[in-house]
């Protein structure tokens, strides 16, 4: 039977994607069965030409990435030829492994990381939240870029991960990715979870984190006084989206709800209590613990203000909320000196 073989480069939209570059993925398909992997490069979707699977334009970065894609393409073709000459079974997986230079039963770091994230995604709403998954996906993206940057390969055998790898990755996060200390420590911690899984599965015998130590820097929280909150509440904005950001912040101040709890808050979760006042009765997004919160006058005023907003009417939500990324982008103009 003749094998059908095809290779495709494409942009893969990340979870919760809003704007910016997308990672370039490669899909190897043999007899209709696909295997995909990131090649560790990013591309502006406006410059990507899906007809030719390359970047448009003659800029230097386009030439560099297109040259890299051609090299990858040639290596996959060579891997296919090598398997054919060796009379070995040609599948999408065997071709992918041959391209990566790993044995059939070898375990690679990025494959293990992706498997971890896939399982986490399947348990969203049970054991994990979308926010947690997003953080691990970001760590995976940084790990992918680091391996390509430092070792010039697309993936790495787990037994190759040592203290040098961890130390260099930590430096890469702080220098190339410009992560602050706490962000870098959290990414290292996320990677550490995947490494512990590999150790538990006996895919590696040496714990690369034995000699590595990092510490979260305590961040001093700025406490707003009642006068500060009132000043923000009284500030006038001509743009509706800024008014919504202000009102969302004030609503959180007077209810104690987190941003994600407010995003998910529905009108059906605002009920009349035994005192004939309106109460929020819902489960916390992160912990699942029930909470009963009275609507104080200012929170009640905000609740009533958006009762007839088209988005709230259509969705049943209390406030017409944007994504967290959008809210953070709009937050600066709302500040009151």
Tab-separated table of C-alpha atoms in Angstrom:
chain	number	residue	atom	x	y	z
A	1	UNK	CA	0.000	0.000	0.000
A	2	UNK	CA	1.332	3.404	-0.977
A	3	UNK	CA	1.677	5.965	1.808
A	4	UNK	CA	0.231	9.432	1.304
A	5	UNK	CA	2.366	12.095	2.903
A	6	UNK	CA	1.856	15.847	3.242
A	7	UNK	CA	3.383	18.708	5.200
A	8	UNK	CA	1.671	21.949	6.188
A	9	UNK	CA	2.781	25.062	8.061
A	10	UNK	CA	0.025	27.122	9.662
A	11	UNK	CA	-0.701	29.642	12.410
A	12	UNK	CA	-2.367	28.278	15.520
A	13	UNK	CA	-4.530	30.685	17.482
A	14	UNK	CA	-3.728	30.462	21.234
A	15	UNK	CA	-6.463	30.194	23.844
A	16	UNK	CA	-8.001	33.560	24.732
A	17	UNK	CA	-6.190	35.134	21.755
A	18	UNK	CA	-6.996	38.830	21.292
A	19	UNK	CA	-4.251	40.309	19.141
A	20	UNK	CA	-0.565	40.019	18.282
A	21	UNK	CA	1.565	37.259	16.841
A	22	UNK	CA	0.592	33.592	16.631
A	23	UNK	CA	2.869	30.544	16.901
A	24	UNK	CA	3.746	28.735	13.664
A	25	UNK	CA	2.903	25.027	13.744
A	26	UNK	CA	3.840	22.183	11.421
A	27	UNK	CA	1.372	19.398	10.614
A	28	UNK	CA	2.728	16.116	9.273
A	29	UNK	CA	0.014	13.920	7.758
A	30	UNK	CA	0.525	10.306	6.683
A	31	UNK	CA	-2.421	8.328	5.312
A	32	UNK	CA	-4.819	10.905	6.695
A	33	UNK	CA	-3.421	10.736	10.250
A	34	UNK	CA	-1.933	14.068	11.429
A	35	UNK	CA	0.699	14.959	13.994
A	36	UNK	CA	1.450	18.575	14.796
A	37	UNK	CA	4.203	20.402	16.622
A	38	UNK	CA	5.307	23.963	17.202
A	39	UNK	CA	8.428	25.045	15.359
A	40	UNK	CA	9.175	27.751	17.928
A	41	UNK	CA	8.549	30.729	15.651
A	42	UNK	CA	5.927	33.496	15.837
A	43	UNK	CA	4.219	35.397	13.017
A	44	UNK	CA	1.879	38.356	12.579
A	45	UNK	CA	-1.302	36.814	11.065
A	46	UNK	CA	-1.631	39.836	8.778
A	47	UNK	CA	1.652	38.857	7.098
A	48	UNK	CA	0.991	35.115	6.816
A	49	UNK	CA	0.054	33.749	3.379
A	50	UNK	CA	-1.861	30.464	3.832
A	51	UNK	CA	-1.725	29.798	0.092
A	52	UNK	CA	2.037	29.287	0.141
A	53	UNK	CA	2.501	28.591	3.886
A	54	UNK	CA	5.011	31.398	4.167
A	55	UNK	CA	5.320	35.018	5.271
A	56	UNK	CA	4.566	37.670	2.688
A	57	UNK	CA	6.994	40.468	1.958
A	58	UNK	CA	10.701	40.966	1.513
A	59	UNK	CA	11.580	42.214	4.984
A	60	UNK	CA	14.569	40.620	6.676
A	61	UNK	CA	12.481	38.855	9.339
A	62	UNK	CA	10.233	37.362	6.631
A	63	UNK	CA	13.260	36.073	4.727
A	64	UNK	CA	14.730	34.603	7.922
A	65	UNK	CA	11.564	32.753	8.918
A	66	UNK	CA	10.835	31.567	5.365
A	67	UNK	CA	14.375	30.226	5.075
A	68	UNK	CA	13.921	28.427	8.389
A	69	UNK	CA	10.632	26.900	7.186
A	70	UNK	CA	12.376	25.625	4.047
A	71	UNK	CA	15.100	24.028	6.168
A	72	UNK	CA	12.484	22.336	8.362
A	73	UNK	CA	10.607	21.168	5.258
A	74	UNK	CA	13.777	19.677	3.774
A	75	UNK	CA	14.582	17.884	7.042
A	76	UNK	CA	11.128	16.314	7.167
A	77	UNK	CA	11.493	15.180	3.538
A	78	UNK	CA	14.882	13.686	4.388
A	79	UNK	CA	13.410	11.924	7.423
A	80	UNK	CA	10.722	10.445	5.173
A	81	UNK	CA	13.369	9.250	2.717
A	82	UNK	CA	15.470	7.713	5.510
A	83	UNK	CA	12.511	5.755	6.888
A	84	UNK	CA	11.639	4.522	3.396
A	85	UNK	CA	15.207	3.403	2.648
A	86	UNK	CA	15.425	1.628	6.015
A	87	UNK	CA	12.154	-0.167	5.210
A	88	UNK	CA	10.649	1.116	8.447
A	89	UNK	CA	6.982	1.825	9.064
A	90	UNK	CA	6.113	5.341	7.949
A	91	UNK	CA	3.494	6.985	10.141
A	92	UNK	CA	2.911	10.573	11.179
A	93	UNK	CA	4.364	9.746	14.612
A	94	UNK	CA	7.419	7.853	13.327
A	95	UNK	CA	8.123	10.650	10.850
A	96	UNK	CA	7.779	13.281	13.569
A	97	UNK	CA	10.106	11.324	15.860
A	98	UNK	CA	12.617	10.787	13.052
A	99	UNK	CA	12.585	14.509	12.327
A	100	UNK	CA	13.139	15.300	16.018
A	101	UNK	CA	15.931	12.740	16.232
A	102	UNK	CA	14.327	10.655	18.957
A	103	UNK	CA	13.658	6.958	19.314
A	104	UNK	CA	10.135	5.610	19.172
A	105	UNK	CA	9.777	5.220	22.928
A	106	UNK	CA	11.772	8.279	23.908
A	107	UNK	CA	10.005	11.036	25.837
A	108	UNK	CA	10.495	14.699	25.064
A	109	UNK	CA	9.918	17.675	27.300
A	110	UNK	CA	7.511	19.625	25.102
A	111	UNK	CA	5.454	16.521	24.319
A	112	UNK	CA	5.156	15.810	28.051
A	113	UNK	CA	4.275	19.453	28.708
A	114	UNK	CA	1.604	19.475	25.975
A	115	UNK	CA	0.150	16.225	27.329
A	116	UNK	CA	-0.056	17.815	30.788
A	117	UNK	CA	-1.860	20.860	29.382
A	118	UNK	CA	-4.256	18.732	27.320
A	119	UNK	CA	-5.277	16.807	30.436
A	120	UNK	CA	-5.634	20.048	32.379
A	121	UNK	CA	-7.899	21.432	29.654
A	122	UNK	CA	-10.103	18.330	29.883
A	123	UNK	CA	-10.565	18.994	33.615
A	124	UNK	CA	-11.508	22.682	33.361
A	125	UNK	CA	-14.514	23.322	35.557
A	126	UNK	CA	-13.658	20.312	37.731
A	127	UNK	CA	-10.103	20.560	39.014
A	128	UNK	CA	-8.750	23.543	37.074
A	129	UNK	CA	-9.776	26.943	35.725
A	130	UNK	CA	-9.224	28.488	32.296
A	131	UNK	CA	-6.910	31.006	33.942
A	132	UNK	CA	-4.643	28.255	35.281
A	133	UNK	CA	-4.508	26.573	31.878
A	134	UNK	CA	-3.641	29.891	30.244
A	135	UNK	CA	-0.645	30.283	32.581
A	136	UNK	CA	0.666	26.799	31.754
A	137	UNK	CA	0.180	27.432	28.028
A	138	UNK	CA	2.262	30.589	28.371
A	139	UNK	CA	5.009	28.640	30.166
A	140	UNK	CA	4.918	26.033	27.391
A	141	UNK	CA	5.277	28.769	24.783
A	142	UNK	CA	8.309	30.238	26.593
A	143	UNK	CA	9.844	26.766	27.010
A	144	UNK	CA	9.400	26.051	23.294
A	145	UNK	CA	11.052	29.330	22.318
A	146	UNK	CA	13.887	28.778	24.802
A	147	UNK	CA	14.745	25.306	23.506
A	148	UNK	CA	14.913	26.620	19.958
A	149	UNK	CA	16.939	29.660	21.025
A	150	UNK	CA	19.425	27.815	23.227
A	151	UNK	CA	19.731	24.350	21.695
A	152	UNK	CA	18.657	25.002	18.074
A	153	UNK	CA	16.165	22.112	18.163
A	154	UNK	CA	12.371	21.953	18.251
A	155	UNK	CA	12.130	19.584	21.234
A	156	UNK	CA	14.434	17.999	23.791
A	157	UNK	CA	14.639	14.582	25.403
A	158	UNK	CA	13.563	14.817	29.042
A	159	UNK	CA	16.818	13.221	30.224
A	160	UNK	CA	18.652	16.167	28.674
A	161	UNK	CA	16.970	18.548	31.124
A	162	UNK	CA	19.496	19.292	33.868
A	163	UNK	CA	20.378	22.088	36.273
A	164	UNK	CA	22.079	23.964	33.424
A	165	UNK	CA	18.810	23.877	31.463
A	166	UNK	CA	16.834	25.251	34.427
A	167	UNK	CA	19.373	27.978	35.171
A	168	UNK	CA	19.553	29.078	31.541
A	169	UNK	CA	15.768	29.008	31.191
A	170	UNK	CA	15.463	31.200	34.263
A	171	UNK	CA	17.923	33.669	32.726
A	172	UNK	CA	16.074	33.532	29.384
A	173	UNK	CA	12.780	34.396	31.077
A	174	UNK	CA	14.291	37.394	32.839
A	175	UNK	CA	16.348	38.682	29.902
A	176	UNK	CA	14.702	37.777	26.590
A	177	UNK	CA	11.114	37.553	27.863
A	178	UNK	CA	11.608	40.450	30.308
A	179	UNK	CA	9.773	38.653	33.095
A	180	UNK	CA	9.907	40.188	36.552
A	181	UNK	CA	11.186	37.971	39.378
A	182	UNK	CA	7.797	36.643	40.469
A	183	UNK	CA	6.676	35.903	36.911
A	184	UNK	CA	9.919	34.034	36.178
A	185	UNK	CA	9.616	32.027	39.406
A	186	UNK	CA	6.047	31.011	38.528
A	187	UNK	CA	7.061	29.843	35.048
A	188	UNK	CA	9.895	27.789	36.561
A	189	UNK	CA	7.404	26.347	39.059
A	190	UNK	CA	5.040	25.358	36.230
A	191	UNK	CA	7.894	23.628	34.419
A	192	UNK	CA	8.792	21.910	37.688
A	193	UNK	CA	5.371	20.269	37.830
A	194	UNK	CA	5.918	18.704	34.408
A	195	UNK	CA	9.401	17.551	35.439
A	196	UNK	CA	7.949	15.873	38.545
A	197	UNK	CA	5.517	13.989	36.320
A	198	UNK	CA	8.423	12.803	34.170
A	199	UNK	CA	10.319	11.696	37.279
A	200	UNK	CA	7.273	9.858	38.623
A	201	UNK	CA	6.902	8.063	35.278
A	202	UNK	CA	10.614	7.124	35.388
A	203	UNK	CA	11.267	8.933	32.124
A	204	UNK	CA	14.223	10.619	33.794
A	205	UNK	CA	16.364	9.642	36.771
A	206	UNK	CA	17.865	12.978	37.784
A	207	UNK	CA	15.894	15.837	39.338
A	208	UNK	CA	17.265	19.021	37.739
A	209	UNK	CA	15.665	21.171	40.435
A	210	UNK	CA	17.725	19.782	43.327
A	211	UNK	CA	20.237	22.642	43.256
A	212	UNK	CA	17.895	25.317	41.938
A	213	UNK	CA	16.356	27.825	44.312
A	214	UNK	CA	14.151	30.810	43.581
A	215	UNK	CA	11.998	32.871	45.877
A	216	UNK	CA	8.908	34.958	45.310
A	217	UNK	CA	9.484	38.620	46.136
A	218	UNK	CA	6.870	39.964	48.488
A	219	UNK	CA	4.934	42.740	46.790
A	220	UNK	CA	3.648	45.501	49.018
A	221	UNK	CA	-0.036	46.028	48.354
A	222	UNK	CA	-1.287	49.584	48.073
A	223	UNK	CA	-4.413	50.078	50.167
A	224	UNK	CA	-7.058	52.413	48.811
A	225	UNK	CA	-8.757	54.679	51.304
A	226	UNK	CA	-12.525	55.316	51.105
A	227	UNK	CA	-11.795	58.775	49.720
A	228	UNK	CA	-9.746	57.213	46.893
A	229	UNK	CA	-12.580	54.861	45.969
A	230	UNK	CA	-15.084	57.712	46.058
A	231	UNK	CA	-12.832	59.841	43.831
A	232	UNK	CA	-12.686	57.069	41.230
A	233	UNK	CA	-16.445	56.588	41.439
A	234	UNK	CA	-17.068	60.316	40.917
A	235	UNK	CA	-14.692	60.656	37.978
A	236	UNK	CA	-16.482	61.441	34.706
A	237	UNK	CA	-15.615	59.558	31.506
A	238	UNK	CA	-16.949	60.390	28.068
A	239	UNK	CA	-16.051	56.931	26.715
A	240	UNK	CA	-18.415	54.107	27.665
A	241	UNK	CA	-15.769	51.385	27.920
A	242	UNK	CA	-13.901	53.437	30.542
A	243	UNK	CA	-17.105	53.968	32.508
A	244	UNK	CA	-17.620	50.203	32.504
A	245	UNK	CA	-14.059	49.619	33.749
A	246	UNK	CA	-14.595	52.146	36.542
A	247	UNK	CA	-17.942	50.649	37.545
A	248	UNK	CA	-16.554	47.103	37.472
A	249	UNK	CA	-13.717	48.133	39.789
A	250	UNK	CA	-16.069	49.936	42.177
A	251	UNK	CA	-18.493	46.993	42.140
A	252	UNK	CA	-15.643	44.663	43.148
A	253	UNK	CA	-14.662	47.064	45.950
A	254	UNK	CA	-18.162	47.048	47.434
A	255	UNK	CA	-18.830	43.317	47.020
A	256	UNK	CA	-15.406	41.722	47.490
A	257	UNK	CA	-15.841	39.750	44.263
A	258	UNK	CA	-12.793	38.916	42.160
A	259	UNK	CA	-12.652	39.972	38.529
A	260	UNK	CA	-13.519	36.494	37.231
A	261	UNK	CA	-16.427	36.223	39.685
A	262	UNK	CA	-17.771	39.530	38.401
A	263	UNK	CA	-17.315	38.509	34.756
A	264	UNK	CA	-19.443	35.411	35.382
A	265	UNK	CA	-22.005	37.086	37.666
A	266	UNK	CA	-25.524	36.623	36.293
A	267	UNK	CA	-28.704	38.464	37.161
A	268	UNK	CA	-30.197	35.172	38.337
A	269	UNK	CA	-27.549	35.126	41.094
A	270	UNK	CA	-28.847	38.415	42.505
A	271	UNK	CA	-31.844	37.536	44.672
A	272	UNK	CA	-34.031	39.100	47.342
A	273	UNK	CA	-33.004	38.041	50.846
A	274	UNK	CA	-35.127	37.608	53.954
A	275	UNK	CA	-34.400	41.244	54.786
A	276	UNK	CA	-36.030	42.204	51.458
A	277	UNK	CA	-32.669	43.546	50.207
A	278	UNK	CA	-30.813	42.258	47.145
A	279	UNK	CA	-28.032	39.746	47.751
A	280	UNK	CA	-25.465	38.048	45.526
A	281	UNK	CA	-25.639	34.295	46.080
A	282	UNK	CA	-23.105	32.324	44.037
A	283	UNK	CA	-20.109	30.023	44.224
A	284	UNK	CA	-16.608	31.461	43.962
A	285	UNK	CA	-15.017	30.644	40.618
A	286	UNK	CA	-11.669	29.474	41.981
A	287	UNK	CA	-12.629	27.678	45.200
A	288	UNK	CA	-16.247	26.712	44.536
A	289	UNK	CA	-17.137	27.976	48.028
A	290	UNK	CA	-20.627	29.535	48.274
A	291	UNK	CA	-20.752	33.227	49.150
A	292	UNK	CA	-23.620	35.508	50.153
A	293	UNK	CA	-22.928	39.202	49.601
A	294	UNK	CA	-25.390	42.060	50.214
A	295	UNK	CA	-25.646	44.725	47.518
A	296	UNK	CA	-24.663	47.930	49.285
A	297	UNK	CA	-26.105	51.204	47.920
A	298	UNK	CA	-23.321	52.024	45.445
A	299	UNK	CA	-23.099	48.425	44.185
A	300	UNK	CA	-26.895	48.397	43.863
A	301	UNK	CA	-26.785	51.633	41.874
A	302	UNK	CA	-24.250	50.105	39.448
A	303	UNK	CA	-26.339	46.932	39.177
A	304	UNK	CA	-29.438	48.933	38.231
A	305	UNK	CA	-27.466	51.165	35.840
A	306	UNK	CA	-26.717	48.252	33.510
A	307	UNK	CA	-29.982	46.351	33.895
A	308	UNK	CA	-31.146	47.436	30.435
A	309	UNK	CA	-27.755	47.412	28.706
A	310	UNK	CA	-28.142	45.406	25.441
A	311	UNK	CA	-25.293	43.018	26.281
A	312	UNK	CA	-26.674	42.387	29.772
A	313	UNK	CA	-30.172	41.818	28.379
A	314	UNK	CA	-28.853	39.336	25.786
A	315	UNK	CA	-26.514	37.423	28.097
A	316	UNK	CA	-28.149	37.752	31.497
A	317	UNK	CA	-24.896	39.113	32.929
A	318	UNK	CA	-24.862	41.826	35.595
A	319	UNK	CA	-22.191	43.934	33.845
A	320	UNK	CA	-21.138	44.139	30.165
A	321	UNK	CA	-17.604	42.964	30.870
A	322	UNK	CA	-14.621	42.771	28.513
A	323	UNK	CA	-11.797	40.256	28.756
A	324	UNK	CA	-9.267	40.620	31.575
A	325	UNK	CA	-6.619	41.700	29.042
A	326	UNK	CA	-8.887	44.457	27.733
A	327	UNK	CA	-9.822	45.564	31.241
A	328	UNK	CA	-6.149	45.847	32.200
A	329	UNK	CA	-5.450	47.864	29.052
A	330	UNK	CA	-8.212	50.327	29.918
A	331	UNK	CA	-7.372	50.508	33.618
A	332	UNK	CA	-4.644	53.177	33.442
A	333	UNK	CA	-6.917	56.019	32.223
A	334	UNK	CA	-9.306	55.271	35.096
A	335	UNK	CA	-6.703	56.001	37.786
A	336	UNK	CA	-7.214	59.048	39.929
A	337	UNK	CA	-4.166	60.942	41.150
